[in-house]
Every structure is written in C-alpha cells, then in structure tokens.
CSV table of C-alpha atoms in Angstrom, one decimal:
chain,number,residue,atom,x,y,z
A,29,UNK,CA,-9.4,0.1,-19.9
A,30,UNK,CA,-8.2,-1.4,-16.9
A,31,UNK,CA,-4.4,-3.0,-16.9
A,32,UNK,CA,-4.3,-5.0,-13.4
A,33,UNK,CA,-1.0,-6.3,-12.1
A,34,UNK,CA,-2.7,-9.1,-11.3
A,35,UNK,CA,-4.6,-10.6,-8.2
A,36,UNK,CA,-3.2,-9.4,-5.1
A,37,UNK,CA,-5.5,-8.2,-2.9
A,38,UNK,CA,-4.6,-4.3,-3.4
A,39,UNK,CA,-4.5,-4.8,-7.2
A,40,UNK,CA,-7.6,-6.2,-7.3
A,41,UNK,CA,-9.9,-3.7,-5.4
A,42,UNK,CA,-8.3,-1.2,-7.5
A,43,UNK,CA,-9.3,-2.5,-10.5
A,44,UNK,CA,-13.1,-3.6,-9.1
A,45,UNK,CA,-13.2,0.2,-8.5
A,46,UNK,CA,-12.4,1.5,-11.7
A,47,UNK,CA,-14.4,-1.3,-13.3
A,48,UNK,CA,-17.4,0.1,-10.8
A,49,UNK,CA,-16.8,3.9,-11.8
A,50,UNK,CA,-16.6,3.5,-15.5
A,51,UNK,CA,-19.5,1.5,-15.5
A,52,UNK,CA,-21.8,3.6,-13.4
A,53,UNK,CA,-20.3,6.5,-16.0
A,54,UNK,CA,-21.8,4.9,-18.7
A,55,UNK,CA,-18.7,3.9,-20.4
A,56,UNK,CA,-17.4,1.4,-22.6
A,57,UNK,CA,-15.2,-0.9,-21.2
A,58,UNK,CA,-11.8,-2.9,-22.4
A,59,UNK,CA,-10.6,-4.8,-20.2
A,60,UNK,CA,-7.4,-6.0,-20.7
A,61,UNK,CA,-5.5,-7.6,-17.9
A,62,UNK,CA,-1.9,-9.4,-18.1
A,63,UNK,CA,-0.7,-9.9,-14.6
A,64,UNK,CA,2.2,-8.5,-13.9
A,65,UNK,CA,3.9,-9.7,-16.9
A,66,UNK,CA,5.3,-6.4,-18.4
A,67,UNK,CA,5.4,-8.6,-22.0
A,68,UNK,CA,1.2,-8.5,-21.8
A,69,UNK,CA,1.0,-5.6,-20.8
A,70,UNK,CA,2.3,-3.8,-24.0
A,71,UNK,CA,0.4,-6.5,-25.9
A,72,UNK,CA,-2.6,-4.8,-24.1
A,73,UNK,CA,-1.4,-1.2,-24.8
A,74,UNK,CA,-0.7,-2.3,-28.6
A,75,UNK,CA,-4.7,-3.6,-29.0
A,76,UNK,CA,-6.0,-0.4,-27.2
A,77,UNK,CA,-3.9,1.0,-30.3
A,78,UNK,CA,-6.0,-0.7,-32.5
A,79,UNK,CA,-9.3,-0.3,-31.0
A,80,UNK,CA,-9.2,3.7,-31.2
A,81,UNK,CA,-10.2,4.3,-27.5
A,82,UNK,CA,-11.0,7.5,-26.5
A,83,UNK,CA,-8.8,7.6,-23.2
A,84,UNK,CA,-6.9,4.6,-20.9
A,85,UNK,CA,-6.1,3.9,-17.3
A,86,UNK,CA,-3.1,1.5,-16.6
A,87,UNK,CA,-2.8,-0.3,-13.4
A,88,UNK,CA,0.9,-1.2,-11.8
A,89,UNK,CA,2.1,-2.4,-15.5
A,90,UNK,CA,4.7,-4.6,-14.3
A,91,UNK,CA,8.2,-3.3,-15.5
A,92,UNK,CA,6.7,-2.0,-18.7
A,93,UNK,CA,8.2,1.0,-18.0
A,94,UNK,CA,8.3,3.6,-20.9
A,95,UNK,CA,7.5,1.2,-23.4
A,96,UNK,CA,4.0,1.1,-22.4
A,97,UNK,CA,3.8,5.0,-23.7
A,98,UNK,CA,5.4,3.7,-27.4
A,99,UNK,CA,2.5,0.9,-27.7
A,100,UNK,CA,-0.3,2.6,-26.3
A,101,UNK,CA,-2.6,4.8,-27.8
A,102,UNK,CA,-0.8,8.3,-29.0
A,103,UNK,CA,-3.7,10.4,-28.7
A,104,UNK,CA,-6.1,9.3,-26.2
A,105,UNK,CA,-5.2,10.3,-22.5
A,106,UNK,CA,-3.7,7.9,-19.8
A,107,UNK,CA,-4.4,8.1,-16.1
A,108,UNK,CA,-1.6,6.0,-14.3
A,109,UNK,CA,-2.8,4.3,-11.1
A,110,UNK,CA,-0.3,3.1,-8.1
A,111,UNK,CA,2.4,3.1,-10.6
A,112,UNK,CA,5.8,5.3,-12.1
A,113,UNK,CA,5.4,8.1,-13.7
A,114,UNK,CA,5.5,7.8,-17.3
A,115,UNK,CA,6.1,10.9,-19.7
A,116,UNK,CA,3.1,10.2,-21.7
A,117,UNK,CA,0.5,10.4,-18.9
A,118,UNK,CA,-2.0,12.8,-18.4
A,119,UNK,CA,-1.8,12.4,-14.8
A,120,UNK,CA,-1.1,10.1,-12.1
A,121,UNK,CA,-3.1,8.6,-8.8
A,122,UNK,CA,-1.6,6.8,-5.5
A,123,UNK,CA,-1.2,7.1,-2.3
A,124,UNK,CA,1.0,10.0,-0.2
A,125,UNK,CA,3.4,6.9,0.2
A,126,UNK,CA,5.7,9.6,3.0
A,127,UNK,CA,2.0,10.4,4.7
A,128,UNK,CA,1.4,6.5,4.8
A,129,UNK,CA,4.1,6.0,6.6
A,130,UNK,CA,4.6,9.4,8.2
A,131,UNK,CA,0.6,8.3,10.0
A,132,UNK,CA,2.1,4.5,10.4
A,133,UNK,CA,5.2,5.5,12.6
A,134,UNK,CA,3.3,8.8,14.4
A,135,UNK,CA,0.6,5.9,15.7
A,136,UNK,CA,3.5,3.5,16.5
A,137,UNK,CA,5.5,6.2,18.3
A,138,UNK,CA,2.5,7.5,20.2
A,139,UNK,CA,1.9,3.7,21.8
A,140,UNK,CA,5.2,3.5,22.5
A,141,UNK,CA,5.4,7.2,24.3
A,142,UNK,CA,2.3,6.2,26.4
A,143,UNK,CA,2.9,3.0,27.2
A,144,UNK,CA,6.9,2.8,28.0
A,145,UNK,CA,7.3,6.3,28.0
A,146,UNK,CA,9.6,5.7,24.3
A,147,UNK,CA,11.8,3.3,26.6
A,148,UNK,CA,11.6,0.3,24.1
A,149,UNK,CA,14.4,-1.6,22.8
A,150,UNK,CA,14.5,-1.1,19.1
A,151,UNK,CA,12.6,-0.5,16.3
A,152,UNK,CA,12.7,-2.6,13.3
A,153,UNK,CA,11.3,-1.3,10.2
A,154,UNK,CA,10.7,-4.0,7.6
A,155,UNK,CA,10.9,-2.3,4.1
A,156,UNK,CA,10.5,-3.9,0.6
A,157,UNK,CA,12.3,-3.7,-2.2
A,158,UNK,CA,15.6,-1.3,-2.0
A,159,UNK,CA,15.3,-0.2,-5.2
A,160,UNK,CA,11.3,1.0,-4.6
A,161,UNK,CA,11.3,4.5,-4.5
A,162,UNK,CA,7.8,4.0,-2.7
A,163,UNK,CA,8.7,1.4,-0.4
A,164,UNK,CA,11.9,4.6,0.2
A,165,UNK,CA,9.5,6.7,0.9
A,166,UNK,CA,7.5,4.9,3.1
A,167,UNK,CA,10.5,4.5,5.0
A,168,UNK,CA,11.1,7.5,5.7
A,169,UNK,CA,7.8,9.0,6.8
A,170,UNK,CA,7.7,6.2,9.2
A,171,UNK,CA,10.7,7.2,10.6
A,172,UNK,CA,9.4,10.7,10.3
A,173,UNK,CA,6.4,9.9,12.2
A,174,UNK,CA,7.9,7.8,14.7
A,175,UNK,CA,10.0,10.5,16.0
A,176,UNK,CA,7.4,13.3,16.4
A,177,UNK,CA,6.1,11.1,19.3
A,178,UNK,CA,9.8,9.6,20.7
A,179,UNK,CA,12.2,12.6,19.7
A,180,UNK,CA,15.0,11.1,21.6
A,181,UNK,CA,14.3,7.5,21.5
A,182,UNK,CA,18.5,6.6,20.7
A,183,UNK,CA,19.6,4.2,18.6
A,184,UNK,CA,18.9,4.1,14.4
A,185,UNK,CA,15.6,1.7,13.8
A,186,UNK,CA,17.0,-1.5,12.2
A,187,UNK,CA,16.1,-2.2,9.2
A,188,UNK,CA,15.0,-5.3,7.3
A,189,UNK,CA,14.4,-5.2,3.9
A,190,UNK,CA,12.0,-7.9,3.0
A,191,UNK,CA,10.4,-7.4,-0.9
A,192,UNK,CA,8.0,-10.2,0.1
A,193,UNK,CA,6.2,-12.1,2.6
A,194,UNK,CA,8.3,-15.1,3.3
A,195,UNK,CA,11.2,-12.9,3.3
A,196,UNK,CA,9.9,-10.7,5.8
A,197,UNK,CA,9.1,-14.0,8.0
A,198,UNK,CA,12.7,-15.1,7.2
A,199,UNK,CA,14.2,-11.9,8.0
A,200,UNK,CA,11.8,-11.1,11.0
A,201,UNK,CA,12.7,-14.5,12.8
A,202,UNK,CA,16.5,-14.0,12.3
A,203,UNK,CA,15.7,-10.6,14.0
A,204,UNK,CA,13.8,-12.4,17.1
A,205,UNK,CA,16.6,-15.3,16.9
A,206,UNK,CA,19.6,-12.4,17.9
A,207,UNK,CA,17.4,-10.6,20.7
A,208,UNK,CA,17.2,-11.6,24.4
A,209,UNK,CA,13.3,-12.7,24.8
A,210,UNK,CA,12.3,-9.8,27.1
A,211,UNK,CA,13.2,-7.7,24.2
A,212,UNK,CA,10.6,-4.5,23.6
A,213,UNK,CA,10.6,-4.4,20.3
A,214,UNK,CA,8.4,-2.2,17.9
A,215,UNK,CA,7.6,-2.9,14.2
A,216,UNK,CA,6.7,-0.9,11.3
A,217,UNK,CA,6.2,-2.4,7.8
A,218,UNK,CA,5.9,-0.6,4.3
A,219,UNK,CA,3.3,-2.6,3.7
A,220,UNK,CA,0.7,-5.3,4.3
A,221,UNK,CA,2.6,-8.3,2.7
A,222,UNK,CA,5.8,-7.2,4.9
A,223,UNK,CA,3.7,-7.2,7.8
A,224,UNK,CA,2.1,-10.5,8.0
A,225,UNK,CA,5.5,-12.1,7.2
A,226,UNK,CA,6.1,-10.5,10.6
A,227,UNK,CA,3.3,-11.6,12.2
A,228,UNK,CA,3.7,-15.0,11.8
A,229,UNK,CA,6.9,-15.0,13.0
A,230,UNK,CA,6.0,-13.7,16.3
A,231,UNK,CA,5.8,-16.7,18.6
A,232,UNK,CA,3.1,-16.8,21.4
A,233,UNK,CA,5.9,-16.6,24.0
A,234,UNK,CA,7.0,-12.6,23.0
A,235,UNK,CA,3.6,-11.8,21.4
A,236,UNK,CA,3.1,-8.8,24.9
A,237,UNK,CA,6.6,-7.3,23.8
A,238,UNK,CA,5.6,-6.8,20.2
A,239,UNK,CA,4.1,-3.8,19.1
A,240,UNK,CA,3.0,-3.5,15.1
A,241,UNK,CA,1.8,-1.1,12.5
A,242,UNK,CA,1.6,-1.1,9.2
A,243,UNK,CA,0.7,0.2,5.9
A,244,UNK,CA,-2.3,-0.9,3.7
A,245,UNK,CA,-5.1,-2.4,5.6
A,246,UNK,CA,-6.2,-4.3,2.9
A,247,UNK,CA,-8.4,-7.5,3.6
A,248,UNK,CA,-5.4,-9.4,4.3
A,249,UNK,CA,-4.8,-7.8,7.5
A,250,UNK,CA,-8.0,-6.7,8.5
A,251,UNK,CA,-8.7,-9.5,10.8
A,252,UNK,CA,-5.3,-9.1,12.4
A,253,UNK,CA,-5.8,-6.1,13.8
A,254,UNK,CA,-8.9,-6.8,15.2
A,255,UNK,CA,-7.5,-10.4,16.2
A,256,UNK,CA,-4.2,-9.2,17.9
A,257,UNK,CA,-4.1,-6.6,20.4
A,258,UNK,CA,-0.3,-6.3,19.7
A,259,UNK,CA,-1.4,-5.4,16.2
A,260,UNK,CA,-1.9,-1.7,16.8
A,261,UNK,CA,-3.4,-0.6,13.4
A,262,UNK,CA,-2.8,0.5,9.6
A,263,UNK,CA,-2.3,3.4,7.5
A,264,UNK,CA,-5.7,2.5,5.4
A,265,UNK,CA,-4.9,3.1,1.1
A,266,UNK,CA,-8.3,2.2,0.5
A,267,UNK,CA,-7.4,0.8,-3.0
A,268,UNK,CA,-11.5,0.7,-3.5
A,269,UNK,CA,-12.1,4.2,-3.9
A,270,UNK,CA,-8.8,4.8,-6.3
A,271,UNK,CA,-11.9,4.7,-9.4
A,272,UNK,CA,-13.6,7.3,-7.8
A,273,UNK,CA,-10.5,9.6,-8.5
A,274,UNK,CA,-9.0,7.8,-11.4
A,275,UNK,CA,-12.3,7.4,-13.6
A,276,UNK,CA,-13.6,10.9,-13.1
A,277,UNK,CA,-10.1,12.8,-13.6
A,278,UNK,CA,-10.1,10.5,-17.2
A,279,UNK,CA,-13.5,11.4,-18.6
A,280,UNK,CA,-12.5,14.9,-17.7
A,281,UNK,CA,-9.1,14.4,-19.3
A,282,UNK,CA,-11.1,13.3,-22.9
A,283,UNK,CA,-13.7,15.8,-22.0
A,284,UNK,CA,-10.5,18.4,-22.8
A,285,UNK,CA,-10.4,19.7,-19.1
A,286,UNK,CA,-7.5,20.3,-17.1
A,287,UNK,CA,-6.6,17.6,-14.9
A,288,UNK,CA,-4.2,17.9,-11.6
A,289,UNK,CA,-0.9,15.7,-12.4
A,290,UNK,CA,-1.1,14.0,-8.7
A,291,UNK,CA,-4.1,12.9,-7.4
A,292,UNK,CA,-3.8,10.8,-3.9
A,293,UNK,CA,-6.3,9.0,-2.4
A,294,UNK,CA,-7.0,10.1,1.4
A,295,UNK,CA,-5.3,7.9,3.9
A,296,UNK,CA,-6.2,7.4,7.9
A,297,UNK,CA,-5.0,5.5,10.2
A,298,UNK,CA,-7.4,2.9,11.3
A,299,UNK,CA,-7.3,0.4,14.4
A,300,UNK,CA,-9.4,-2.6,15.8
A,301,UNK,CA,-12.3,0.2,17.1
A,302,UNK,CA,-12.2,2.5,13.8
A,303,UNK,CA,-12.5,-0.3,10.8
A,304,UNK,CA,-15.8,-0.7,11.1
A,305,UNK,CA,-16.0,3.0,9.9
A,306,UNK,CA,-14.8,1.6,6.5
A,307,UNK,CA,-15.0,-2.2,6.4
A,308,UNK,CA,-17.2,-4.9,7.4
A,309,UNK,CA,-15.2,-6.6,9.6
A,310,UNK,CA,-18.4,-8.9,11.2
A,311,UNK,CA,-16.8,-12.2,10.3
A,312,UNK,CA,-13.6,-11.5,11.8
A,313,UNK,CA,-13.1,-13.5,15.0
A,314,UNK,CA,-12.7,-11.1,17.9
A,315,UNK,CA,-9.7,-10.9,20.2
C-alpha cells in the first residue's frame, strides 16, 4: 500500500517506484492515496485495518503523526518512506538529509575556492520550514560542506527561511533588493522548491554574480542546471529508486527477517555534464 503526499514531483516518483517494485514482486496492491491531508490519511490506515494486509508502506502522511500507528494495521509491518519516525514502524527510508547538504555546500564551496579563491560576498542559504528537523539538517551539512572548501570564508551565511516557492522568490528578491549589484553572492537551498523560487528572482543583469546549488534534482530542476551555467548542480535524492529499498526491506519485514531501522537512498552530486548518467535530459534546451 502506497500513502502519497500528493503530487509533487518528489512525491510522485516515489510512489511510481514503489508502485514499480511491488508489482514486479508479484504483490498485491492497495493503493490508497489522500494528498497530504493527514484526515485521509488515517482514513487510509483505518481500511488497510480492515482489509487484513500482510505489511504497509506510508509515504510523507501529512501531519498524521502518531495517529497513523493507532489506525493502521497492528500486526502487519510498516516501512516509513521520506517521512518521521513513528514508534510503530518496522523501519524507515530517506535520504542522508546532513550528506545532501553536506555534498550541496562541499560543490558550492569548491566553485567558489576555484573561481574567487572563497573571496565572495556572502552566502545565502535559503532553508524551509524552521520547525523541519530535515530542512535543519540540511542546513547544517551545507554549511558543513561549504566550509571544507572555504575554511575561512568570514562572515555567518545569511539565512532565509522560505517553506515554499513564492516565499523563497519573495525572500530571495528582498535579499538582491539590500545588496549593491556587483554583489558575489552564492546560494544554497534545502531543496528544489527553495531553489527555483531563487532562480526566478535572479534578474538577467546579476545572473554572472550568482552562483547556485541545491538539493533534490528532481525534474523540476533538471533543465536548469543544464539551462544556466550559474546553476552549478544538485545533490541528486533520486526519489525513483526509494521502491527498490522500501519494497524489498517490506517483503523481508513479512517474510520475518531482520530489517535495518535506517535505510538511505545513495545521493551524488550531479551537474549539467553528469545528469545524463541518470536522467534523460534530451529535451532540455541547452545553455
């Protein structure tokens, strides 16, 4: 059973992955999937209840929170996917939200190093939601990563915290408004949302001062970084291979094996040159 938070781009591979997986298994399928409305998705928990499946997988259930555990299915195993830990699961998959990051700001750092010799301006790290322990973590392995390459690079990074796109656009242009236009400035976002808000607040004008990277490269940004040069690249989640982890670890879960509590998907850091390693990218305009 597949609980989707609904049709975001990330949401959806994931769940067209699972969907893949469990069919090539052999499995039956329930599908339930409410959006990120945390109402349907213990409605969806309560009618798993009923249907006596054998084991579940919930996708990013909203704010369901704990309550999901009291609905669902008591005996049959759950495999969380990109979502909080919840005391009744058998065990969890994601991403290594600090490595993500960690890979986003070491790549951003590293440009910076060799082409300024770290002697930019500031650093802006757009973040989402405060209270997002991943979008926190994130953070910090950006600014991890950033400072492997520019140890001494001064002042704090500034920080925007931007839970959506428009925000980050909002937040991104009041940034741009307050600095002088020859500004260097270098941008990391927690993810890909964040950092096409940015984007499109970049105006042509300051476009060679910006330098970008990112988490995610989902299909949103894909053509991005192959279109814009300032763009430098992505910390790649790959949310369509999370079934080929999930799906496996479950049937091994009812199968009565042991199962590791984490389980992260690998992430890389791609650019314009390295996506065609992963994605077809053929109907992206070129820069």
């Amino acid at each position: 059973m597949v609980v989707s938070s609904g049709s975001d781009p990330f949401s959806a591979a994931v769940a067209e992955s699972v969907v893949d997986q469990v069919q090539a298994a052999g499995a039956e399928l329930i599908r339930c999937d409410p959006g990120a409305n945390a109402s349907l998705a213990l409605e969806c928990a309560r009618r798993l209840a009923t249907q006596h499946v054998d084991g579940w997988i919930s996708l990013q259930p909203g704010q369901a929170g704990e309550a999901l555990c009291a609905a669902g299915p008591r005996d049959a195993p759950l495999i969380t996917v990109a979502a909080a830990s919840l005391s009744c699961q058998r065990a969890q998959v994601g991403a290594d939200d600090r490595l993500a990051g960690y890979l986003a700001g070491q790549a951003l750092g590293r440009s910076a190093r060799l082409g300024t010799g770290c002697q930019h301006d500031v650093l802006v790290v757009i973040t989402g939601d405060p209270a997002d322990p991943m979008s926190a973590r994130r953070t910090e392995g950006i600014k991890g990563g950033f400072a492997t390459e520019c140890p001494a690079s001064g002042a704090d990074p500034v920080l925007l915290d931007a839970g959506t796109q428009d925000r980050a656009f909002e937040a991104f242009t009041n940034e741009l408004t307050a600095l002088p236009d020859d500004t260097e400035i270098l941008v990391a976002a927690v993810d890909d949302g964040t950092a096409l808000g940015a984007a499109a607040a970049v105006p042509a004008a300051r476009a060679d001062r910006i330098t970008l990277a990112a988490v995610g490269a989902d299909q949103r940004a894909r053509c991005r970084i192959v279109a814009e040069p300032w763009w430098i690249g992505d910390a790649a989640l790959f949310p369509d291979r999370y079934g080929e982890v999930a799906v496996p670890a479950l049937l091994d879960a009812i199968a009565g094996k042991d199962v590791p509590a984490d389980m992260y998907v690998e992430t890389t850091f791609v650019t314009a040159d390295t996506l065609t390693a992963f994605y077809d990218v053929s109907d992206c305009p070129a820069r």
